[in-house]
PDB file of N, CA and C in Angstrom:
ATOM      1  N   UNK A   4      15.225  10.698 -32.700  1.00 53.00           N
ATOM      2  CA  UNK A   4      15.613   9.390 -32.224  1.00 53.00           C
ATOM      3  C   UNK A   4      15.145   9.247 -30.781  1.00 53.00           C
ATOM      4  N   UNK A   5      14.884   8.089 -30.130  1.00 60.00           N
ATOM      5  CA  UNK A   5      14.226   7.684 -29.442  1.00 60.00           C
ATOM      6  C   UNK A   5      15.101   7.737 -28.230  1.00 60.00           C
ATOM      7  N   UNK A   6      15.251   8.016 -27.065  1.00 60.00           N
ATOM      8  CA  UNK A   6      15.931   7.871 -25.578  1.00 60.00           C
ATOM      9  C   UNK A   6      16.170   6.431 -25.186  1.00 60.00           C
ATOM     10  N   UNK A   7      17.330   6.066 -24.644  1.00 59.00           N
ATOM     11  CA  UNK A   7      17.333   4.665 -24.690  1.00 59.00           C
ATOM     12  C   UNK A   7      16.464   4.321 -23.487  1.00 59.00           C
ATOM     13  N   UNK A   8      15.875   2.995 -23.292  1.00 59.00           N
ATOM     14  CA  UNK A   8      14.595   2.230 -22.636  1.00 59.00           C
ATOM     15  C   UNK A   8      15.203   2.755 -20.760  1.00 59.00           C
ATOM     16  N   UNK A   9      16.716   2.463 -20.532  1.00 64.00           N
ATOM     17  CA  UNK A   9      16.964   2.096 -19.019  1.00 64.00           C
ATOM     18  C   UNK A   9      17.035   3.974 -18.727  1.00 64.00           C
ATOM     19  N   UNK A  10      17.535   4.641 -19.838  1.00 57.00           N
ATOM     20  CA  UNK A  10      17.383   6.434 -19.530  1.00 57.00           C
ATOM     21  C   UNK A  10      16.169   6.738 -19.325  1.00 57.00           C
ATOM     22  N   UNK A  11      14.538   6.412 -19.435  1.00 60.00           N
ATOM     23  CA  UNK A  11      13.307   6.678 -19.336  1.00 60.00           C
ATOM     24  C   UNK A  11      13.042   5.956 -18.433  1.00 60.00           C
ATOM     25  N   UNK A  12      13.510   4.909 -18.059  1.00 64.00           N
ATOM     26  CA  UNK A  12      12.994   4.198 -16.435  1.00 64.00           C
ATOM     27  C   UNK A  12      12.772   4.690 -15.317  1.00 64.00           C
ATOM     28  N   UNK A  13      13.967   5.665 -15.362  1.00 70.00           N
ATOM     29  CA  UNK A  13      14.472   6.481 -14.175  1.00 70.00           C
ATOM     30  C   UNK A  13      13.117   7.610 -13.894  1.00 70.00           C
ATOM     31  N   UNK A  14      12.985   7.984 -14.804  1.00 78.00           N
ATOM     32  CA  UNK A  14      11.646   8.789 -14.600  1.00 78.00           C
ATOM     33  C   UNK A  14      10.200   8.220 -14.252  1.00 78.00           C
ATOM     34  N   UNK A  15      10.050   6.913 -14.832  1.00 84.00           N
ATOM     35  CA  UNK A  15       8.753   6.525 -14.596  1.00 84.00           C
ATOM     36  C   UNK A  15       8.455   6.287 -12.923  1.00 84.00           C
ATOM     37  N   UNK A  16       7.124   6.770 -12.622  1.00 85.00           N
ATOM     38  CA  UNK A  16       7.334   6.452 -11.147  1.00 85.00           C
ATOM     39  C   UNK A  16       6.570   4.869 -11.521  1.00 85.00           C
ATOM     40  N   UNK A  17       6.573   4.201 -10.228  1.00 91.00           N
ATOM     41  CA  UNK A  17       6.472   2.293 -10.170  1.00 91.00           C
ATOM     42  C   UNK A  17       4.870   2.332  -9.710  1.00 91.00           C
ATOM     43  N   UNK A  18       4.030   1.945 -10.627  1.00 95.00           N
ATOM     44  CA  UNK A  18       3.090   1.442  -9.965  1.00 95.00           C
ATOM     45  C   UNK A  18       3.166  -0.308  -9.037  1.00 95.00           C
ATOM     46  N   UNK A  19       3.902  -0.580  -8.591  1.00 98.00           N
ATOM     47  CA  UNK A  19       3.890  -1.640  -7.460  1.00 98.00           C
ATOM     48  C   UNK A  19       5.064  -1.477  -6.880  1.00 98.00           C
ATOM     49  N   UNK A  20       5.146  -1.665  -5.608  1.00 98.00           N
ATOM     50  CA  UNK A  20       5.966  -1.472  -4.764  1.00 98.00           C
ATOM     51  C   UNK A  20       6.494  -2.968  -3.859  1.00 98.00           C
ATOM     52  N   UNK A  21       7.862  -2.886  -3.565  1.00 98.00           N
ATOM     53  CA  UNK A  21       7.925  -3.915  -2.921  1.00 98.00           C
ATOM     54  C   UNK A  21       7.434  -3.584  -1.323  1.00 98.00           C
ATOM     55  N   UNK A  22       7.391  -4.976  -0.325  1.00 99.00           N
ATOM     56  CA  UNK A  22       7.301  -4.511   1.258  1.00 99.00           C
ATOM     57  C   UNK A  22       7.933  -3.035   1.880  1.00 99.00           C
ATOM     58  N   UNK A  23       9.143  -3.069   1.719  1.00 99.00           N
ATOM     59  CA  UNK A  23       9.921  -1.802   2.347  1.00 99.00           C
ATOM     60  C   UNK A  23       9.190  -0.217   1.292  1.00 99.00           C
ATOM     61  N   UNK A  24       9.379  -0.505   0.342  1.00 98.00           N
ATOM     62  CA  UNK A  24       9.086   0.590  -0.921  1.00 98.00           C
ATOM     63  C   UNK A  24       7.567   1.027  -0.076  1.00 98.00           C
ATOM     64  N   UNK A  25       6.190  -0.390  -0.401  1.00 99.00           N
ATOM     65  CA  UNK A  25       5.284   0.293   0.308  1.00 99.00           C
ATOM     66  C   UNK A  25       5.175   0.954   1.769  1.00 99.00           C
ATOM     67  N   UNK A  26       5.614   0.346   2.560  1.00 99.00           N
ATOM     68  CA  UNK A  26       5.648   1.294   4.074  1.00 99.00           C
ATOM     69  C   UNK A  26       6.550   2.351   4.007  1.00 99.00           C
ATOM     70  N   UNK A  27       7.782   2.390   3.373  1.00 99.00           N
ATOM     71  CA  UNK A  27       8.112   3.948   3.481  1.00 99.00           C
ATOM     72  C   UNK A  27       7.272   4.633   2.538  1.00 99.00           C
ATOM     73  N   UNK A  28       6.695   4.432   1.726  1.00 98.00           N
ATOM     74  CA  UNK A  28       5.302   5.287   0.922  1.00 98.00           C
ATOM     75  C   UNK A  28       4.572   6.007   1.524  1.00 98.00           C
ATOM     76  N   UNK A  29       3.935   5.372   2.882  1.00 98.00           N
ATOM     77  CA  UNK A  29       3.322   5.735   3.639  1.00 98.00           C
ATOM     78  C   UNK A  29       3.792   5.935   4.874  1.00 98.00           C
ATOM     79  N   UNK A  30       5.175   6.503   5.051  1.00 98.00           N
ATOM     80  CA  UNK A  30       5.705   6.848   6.019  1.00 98.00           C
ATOM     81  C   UNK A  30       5.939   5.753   7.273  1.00 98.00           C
ATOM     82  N   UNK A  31       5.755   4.903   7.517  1.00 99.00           N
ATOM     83  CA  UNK A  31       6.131   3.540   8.505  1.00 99.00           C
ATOM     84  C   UNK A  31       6.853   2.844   8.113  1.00 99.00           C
ATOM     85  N   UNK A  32       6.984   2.044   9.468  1.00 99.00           N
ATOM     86  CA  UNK A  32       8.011   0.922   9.144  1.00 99.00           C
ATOM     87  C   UNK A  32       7.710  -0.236   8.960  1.00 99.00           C
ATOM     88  N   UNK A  33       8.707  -1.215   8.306  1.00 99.00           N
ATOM     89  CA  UNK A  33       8.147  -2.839   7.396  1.00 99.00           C
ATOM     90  C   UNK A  33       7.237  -3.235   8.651  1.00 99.00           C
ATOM     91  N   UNK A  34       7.732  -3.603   9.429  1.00 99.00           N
ATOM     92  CA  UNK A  34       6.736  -4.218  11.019  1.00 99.00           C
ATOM     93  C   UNK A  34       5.293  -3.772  11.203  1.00 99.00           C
ATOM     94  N   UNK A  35       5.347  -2.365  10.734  1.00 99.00           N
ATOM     95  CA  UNK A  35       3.883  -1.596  11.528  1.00 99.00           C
ATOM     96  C   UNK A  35       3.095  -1.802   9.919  1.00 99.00           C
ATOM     97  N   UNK A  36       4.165  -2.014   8.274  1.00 99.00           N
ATOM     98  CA  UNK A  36       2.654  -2.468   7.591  1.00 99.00           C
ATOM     99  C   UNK A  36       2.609  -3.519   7.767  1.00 99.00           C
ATOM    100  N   UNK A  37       3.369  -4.658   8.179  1.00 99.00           N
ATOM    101  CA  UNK A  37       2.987  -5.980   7.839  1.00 99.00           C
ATOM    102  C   UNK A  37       1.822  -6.237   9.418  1.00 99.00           C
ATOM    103  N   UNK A  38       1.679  -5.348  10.130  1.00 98.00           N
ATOM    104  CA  UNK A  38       0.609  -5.197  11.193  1.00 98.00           C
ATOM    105  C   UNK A  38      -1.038  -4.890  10.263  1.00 98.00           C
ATOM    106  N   UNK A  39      -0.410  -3.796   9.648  1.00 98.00           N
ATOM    107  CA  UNK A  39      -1.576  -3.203   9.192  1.00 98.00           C
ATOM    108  C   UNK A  39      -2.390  -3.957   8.024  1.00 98.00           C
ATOM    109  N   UNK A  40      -1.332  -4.732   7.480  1.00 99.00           N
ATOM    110  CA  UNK A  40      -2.008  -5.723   6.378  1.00 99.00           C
ATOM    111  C   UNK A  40      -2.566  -6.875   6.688  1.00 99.00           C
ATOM    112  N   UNK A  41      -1.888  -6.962   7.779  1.00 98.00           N
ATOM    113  CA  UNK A  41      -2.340  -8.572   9.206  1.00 98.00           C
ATOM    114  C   UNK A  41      -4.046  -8.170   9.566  1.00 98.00           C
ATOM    115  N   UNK A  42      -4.059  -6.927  10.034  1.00 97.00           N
ATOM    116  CA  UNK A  42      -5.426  -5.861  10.446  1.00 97.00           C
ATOM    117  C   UNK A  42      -6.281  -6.164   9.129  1.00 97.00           C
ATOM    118  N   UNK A  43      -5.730  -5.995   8.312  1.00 98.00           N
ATOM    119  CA  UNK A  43      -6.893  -5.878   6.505  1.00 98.00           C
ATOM    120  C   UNK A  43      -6.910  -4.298   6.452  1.00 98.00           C
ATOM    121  N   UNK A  44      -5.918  -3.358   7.471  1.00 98.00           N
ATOM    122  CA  UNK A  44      -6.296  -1.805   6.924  1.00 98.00           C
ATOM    123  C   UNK A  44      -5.580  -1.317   5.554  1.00 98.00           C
ATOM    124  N   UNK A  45      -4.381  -2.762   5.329  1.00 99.00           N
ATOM    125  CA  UNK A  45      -3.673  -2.428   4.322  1.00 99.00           C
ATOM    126  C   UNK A  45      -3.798  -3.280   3.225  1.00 99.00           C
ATOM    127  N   UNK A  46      -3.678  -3.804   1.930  1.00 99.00           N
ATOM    128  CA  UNK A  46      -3.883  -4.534   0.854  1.00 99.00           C
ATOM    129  C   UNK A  46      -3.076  -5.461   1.117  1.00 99.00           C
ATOM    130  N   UNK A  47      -3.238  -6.495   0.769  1.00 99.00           N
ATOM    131  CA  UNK A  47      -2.825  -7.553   0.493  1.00 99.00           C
ATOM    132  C   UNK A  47      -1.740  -7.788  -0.873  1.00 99.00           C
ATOM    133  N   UNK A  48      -0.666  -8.036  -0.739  1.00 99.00           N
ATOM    134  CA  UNK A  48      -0.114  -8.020  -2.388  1.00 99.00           C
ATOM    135  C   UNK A  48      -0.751  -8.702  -3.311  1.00 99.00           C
ATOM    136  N   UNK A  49      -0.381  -8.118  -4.511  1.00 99.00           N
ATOM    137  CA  UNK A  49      -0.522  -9.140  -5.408  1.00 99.00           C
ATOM    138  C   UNK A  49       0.794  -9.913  -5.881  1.00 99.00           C
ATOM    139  N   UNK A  50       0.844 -10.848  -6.727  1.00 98.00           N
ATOM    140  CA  UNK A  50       1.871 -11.504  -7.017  1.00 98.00           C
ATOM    141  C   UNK A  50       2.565 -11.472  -8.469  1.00 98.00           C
ATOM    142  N   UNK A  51       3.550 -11.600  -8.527  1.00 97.00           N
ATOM    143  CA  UNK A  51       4.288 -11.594  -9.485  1.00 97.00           C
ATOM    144  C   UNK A  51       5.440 -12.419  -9.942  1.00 97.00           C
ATOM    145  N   UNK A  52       4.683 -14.038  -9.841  1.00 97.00           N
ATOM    146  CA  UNK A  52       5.675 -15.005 -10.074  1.00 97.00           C
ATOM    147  C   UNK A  52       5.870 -15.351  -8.572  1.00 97.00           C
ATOM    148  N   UNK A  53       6.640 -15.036  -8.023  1.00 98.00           N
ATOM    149  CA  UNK A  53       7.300 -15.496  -6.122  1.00 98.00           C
ATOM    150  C   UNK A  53       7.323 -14.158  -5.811  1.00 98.00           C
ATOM    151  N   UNK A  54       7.240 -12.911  -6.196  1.00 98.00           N
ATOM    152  CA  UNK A  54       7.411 -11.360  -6.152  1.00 98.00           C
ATOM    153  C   UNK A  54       5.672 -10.866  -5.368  1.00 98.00           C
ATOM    154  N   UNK A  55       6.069 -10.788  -4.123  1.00 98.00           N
ATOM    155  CA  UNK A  55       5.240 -10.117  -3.428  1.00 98.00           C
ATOM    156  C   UNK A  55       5.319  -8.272  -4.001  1.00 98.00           C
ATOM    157  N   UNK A  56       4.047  -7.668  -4.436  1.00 99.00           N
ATOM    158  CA  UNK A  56       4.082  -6.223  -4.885  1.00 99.00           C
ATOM    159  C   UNK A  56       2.706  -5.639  -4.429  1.00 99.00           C
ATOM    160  N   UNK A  57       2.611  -4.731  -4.201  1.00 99.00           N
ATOM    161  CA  UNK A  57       1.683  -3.698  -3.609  1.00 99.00           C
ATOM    162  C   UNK A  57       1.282  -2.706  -4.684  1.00 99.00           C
ATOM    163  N   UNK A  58      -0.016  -3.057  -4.892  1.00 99.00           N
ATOM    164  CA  UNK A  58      -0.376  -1.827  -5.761  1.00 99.00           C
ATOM    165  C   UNK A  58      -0.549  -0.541  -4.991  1.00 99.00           C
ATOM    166  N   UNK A  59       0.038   0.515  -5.522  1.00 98.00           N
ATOM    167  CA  UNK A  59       0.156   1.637  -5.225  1.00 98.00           C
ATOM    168  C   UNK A  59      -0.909   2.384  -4.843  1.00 98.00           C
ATOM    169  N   UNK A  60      -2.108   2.614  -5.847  1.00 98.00           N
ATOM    170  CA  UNK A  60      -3.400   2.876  -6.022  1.00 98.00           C
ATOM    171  C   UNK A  60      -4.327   2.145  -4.652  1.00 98.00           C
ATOM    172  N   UNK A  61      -3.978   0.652  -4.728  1.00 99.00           N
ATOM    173  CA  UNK A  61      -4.454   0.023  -3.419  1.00 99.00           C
ATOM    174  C   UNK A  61      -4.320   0.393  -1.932  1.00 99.00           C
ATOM    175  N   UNK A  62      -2.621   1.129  -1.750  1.00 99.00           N
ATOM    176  CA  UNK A  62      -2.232   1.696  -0.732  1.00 99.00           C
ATOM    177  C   UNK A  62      -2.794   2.921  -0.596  1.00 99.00           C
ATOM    178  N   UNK A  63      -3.189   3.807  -1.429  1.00 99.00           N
ATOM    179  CA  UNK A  63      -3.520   5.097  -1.435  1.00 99.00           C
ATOM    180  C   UNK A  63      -4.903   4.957  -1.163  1.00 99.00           C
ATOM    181  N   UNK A  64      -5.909   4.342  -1.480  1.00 99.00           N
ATOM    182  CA  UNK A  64      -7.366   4.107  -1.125  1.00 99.00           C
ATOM    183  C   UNK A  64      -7.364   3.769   0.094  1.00 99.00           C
ATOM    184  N   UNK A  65      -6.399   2.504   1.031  1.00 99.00           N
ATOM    185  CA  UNK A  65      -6.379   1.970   1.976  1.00 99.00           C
ATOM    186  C   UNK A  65      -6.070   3.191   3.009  1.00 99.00           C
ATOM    187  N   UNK A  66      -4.874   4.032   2.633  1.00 98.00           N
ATOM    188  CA  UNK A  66      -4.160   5.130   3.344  1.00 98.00           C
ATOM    189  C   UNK A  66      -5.480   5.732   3.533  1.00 98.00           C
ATOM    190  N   UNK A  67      -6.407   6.271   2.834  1.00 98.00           N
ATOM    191  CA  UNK A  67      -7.123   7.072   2.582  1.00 98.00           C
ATOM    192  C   UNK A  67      -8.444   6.994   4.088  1.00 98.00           C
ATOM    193  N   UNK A  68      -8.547   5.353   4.347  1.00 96.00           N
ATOM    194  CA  UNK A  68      -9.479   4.766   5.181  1.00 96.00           C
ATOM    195  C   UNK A  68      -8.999   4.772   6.337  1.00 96.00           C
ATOM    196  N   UNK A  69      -7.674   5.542   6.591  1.00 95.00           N
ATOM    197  CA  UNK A  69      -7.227   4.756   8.225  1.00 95.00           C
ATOM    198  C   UNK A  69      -7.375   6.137   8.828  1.00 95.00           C
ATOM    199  N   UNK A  70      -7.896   5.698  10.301  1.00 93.00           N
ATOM    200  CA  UNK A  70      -8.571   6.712  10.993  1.00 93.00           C
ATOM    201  C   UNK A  70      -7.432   7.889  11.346  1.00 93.00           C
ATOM    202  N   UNK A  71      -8.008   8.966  11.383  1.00 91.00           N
ATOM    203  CA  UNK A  71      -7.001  10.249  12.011  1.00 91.00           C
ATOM    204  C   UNK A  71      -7.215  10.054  13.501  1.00 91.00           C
ATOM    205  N   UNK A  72      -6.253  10.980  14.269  1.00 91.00           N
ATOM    206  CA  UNK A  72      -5.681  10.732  15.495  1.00 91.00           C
ATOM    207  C   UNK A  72      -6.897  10.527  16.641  1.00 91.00           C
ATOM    208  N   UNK A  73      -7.407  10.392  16.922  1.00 86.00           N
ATOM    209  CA  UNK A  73      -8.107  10.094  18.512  1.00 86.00           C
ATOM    210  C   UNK A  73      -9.446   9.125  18.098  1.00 86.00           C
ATOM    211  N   UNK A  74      -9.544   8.717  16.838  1.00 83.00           N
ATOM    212  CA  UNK A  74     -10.564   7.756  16.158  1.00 83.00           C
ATOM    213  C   UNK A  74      -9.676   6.558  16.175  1.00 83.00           C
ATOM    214  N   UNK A  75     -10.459   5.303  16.107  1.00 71.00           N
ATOM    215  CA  UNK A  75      -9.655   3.805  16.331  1.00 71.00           C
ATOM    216  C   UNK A  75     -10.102   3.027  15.049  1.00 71.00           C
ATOM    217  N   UNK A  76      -9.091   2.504  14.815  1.00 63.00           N
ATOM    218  CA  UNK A  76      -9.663   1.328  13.174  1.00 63.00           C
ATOM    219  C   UNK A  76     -10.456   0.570  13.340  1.00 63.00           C
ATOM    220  N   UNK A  77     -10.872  -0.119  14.706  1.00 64.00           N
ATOM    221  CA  UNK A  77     -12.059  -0.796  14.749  1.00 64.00           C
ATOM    222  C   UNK A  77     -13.166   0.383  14.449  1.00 64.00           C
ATOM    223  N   UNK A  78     -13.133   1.359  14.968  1.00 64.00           N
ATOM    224  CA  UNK A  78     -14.304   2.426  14.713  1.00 64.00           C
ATOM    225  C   UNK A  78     -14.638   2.522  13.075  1.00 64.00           C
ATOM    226  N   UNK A  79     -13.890   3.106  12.504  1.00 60.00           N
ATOM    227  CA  UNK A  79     -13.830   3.002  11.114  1.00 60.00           C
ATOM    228  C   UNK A  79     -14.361   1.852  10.415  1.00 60.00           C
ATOM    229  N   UNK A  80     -13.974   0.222  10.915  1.00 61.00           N
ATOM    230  CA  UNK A  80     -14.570  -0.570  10.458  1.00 61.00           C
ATOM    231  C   UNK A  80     -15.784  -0.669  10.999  1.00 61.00           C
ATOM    232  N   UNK A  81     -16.490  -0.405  11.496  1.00 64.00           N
ATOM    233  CA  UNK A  81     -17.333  -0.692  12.533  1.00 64.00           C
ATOM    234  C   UNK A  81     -18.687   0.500  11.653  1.00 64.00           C
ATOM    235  N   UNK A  82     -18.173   1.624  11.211  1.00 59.00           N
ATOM    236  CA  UNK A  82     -18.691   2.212  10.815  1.00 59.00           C
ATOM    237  C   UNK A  82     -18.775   1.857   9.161  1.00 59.00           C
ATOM    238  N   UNK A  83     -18.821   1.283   8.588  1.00 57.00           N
ATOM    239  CA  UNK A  83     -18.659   0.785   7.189  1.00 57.00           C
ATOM    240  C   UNK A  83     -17.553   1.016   6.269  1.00 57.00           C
ATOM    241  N   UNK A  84     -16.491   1.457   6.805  1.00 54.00           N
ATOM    242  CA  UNK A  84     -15.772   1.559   6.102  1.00 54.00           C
ATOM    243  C   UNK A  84     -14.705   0.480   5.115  1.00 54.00           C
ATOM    244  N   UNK A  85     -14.485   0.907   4.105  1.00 52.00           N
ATOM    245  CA  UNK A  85     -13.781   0.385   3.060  1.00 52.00           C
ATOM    246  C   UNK A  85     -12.417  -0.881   3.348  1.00 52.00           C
ATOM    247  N   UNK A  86     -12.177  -0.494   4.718  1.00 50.00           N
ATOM    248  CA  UNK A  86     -10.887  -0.946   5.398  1.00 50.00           C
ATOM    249  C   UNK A  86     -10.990  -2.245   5.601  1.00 50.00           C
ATOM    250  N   UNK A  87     -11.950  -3.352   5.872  1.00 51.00           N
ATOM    251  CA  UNK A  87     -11.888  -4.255   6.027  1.00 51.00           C
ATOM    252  C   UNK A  87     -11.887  -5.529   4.583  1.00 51.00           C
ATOM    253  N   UNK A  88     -12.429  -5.016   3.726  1.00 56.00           N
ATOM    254  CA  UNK A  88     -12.324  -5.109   1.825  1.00 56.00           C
ATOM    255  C   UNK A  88     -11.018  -5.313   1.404  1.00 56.00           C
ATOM    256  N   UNK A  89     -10.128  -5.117   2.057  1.00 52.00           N
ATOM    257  CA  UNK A  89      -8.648  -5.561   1.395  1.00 52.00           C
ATOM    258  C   UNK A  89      -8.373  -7.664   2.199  1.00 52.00           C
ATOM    259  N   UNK A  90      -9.113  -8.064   3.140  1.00 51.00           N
ATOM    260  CA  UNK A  90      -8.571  -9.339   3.657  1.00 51.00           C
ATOM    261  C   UNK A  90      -9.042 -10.276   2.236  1.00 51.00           C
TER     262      UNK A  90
END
C-alpha cells in the first residue's frame, strides 16, 4: 500500500523557492538577494499565478557565476560571463 501523498512531501526537496527560502539557500539575506537580482547576478522569478518562485537550478548556475573574494561582478560580467543572462 501506498504512503499517504502529505507523508512523502516532507521528503521531497522543492524545486522553487520562495524570496526568503531562495536567499537563505544561498546563505544571505532577503535585501542582499533582492540587490543581487536588481544586479541580474541573480534570476529573476518565475511566476506562479501572483506567486513569485525561484528556480532552484537557476540559483545554483547564478551562485555558480558570482565572483570569489577580491574579484568584482562587474569583472565577471565584463569578462563574459553568464551573470548578466538572468535580466
Amino acid at each position: 500500500m501506498s504512503e499517504p501523498l502529505r507523508a512523502r512531501d516532507q521528503r521531497l526537496a522543492p524545486r522553487g523557492l520562495n524570496r526568503e527560502q531562495a536567499a537563505a539557500y544561498i546563505g544571505i539575506s532577503a535585501s542582499t538577494f533582492d540587490k543581487l537580482v536588481e544586479a541580474g547576478a541573480m534570476p529573476r522569478p518565475r511566476m506562479a499565478e501572483t506567486r513569485k518562485i525561484w528556480d532552484i537550478h537557476e540559483i545554483d548556475r547564478a551562485f555558480d557565476e558570482l565572483p570569489h573574494e577580491g574579484a568584482s561582478l562587474m569583472a565577471a560580467n565584463q569578462a563574459g560571463s553568464a551573470v548578466s543572462d538572468w535580466n
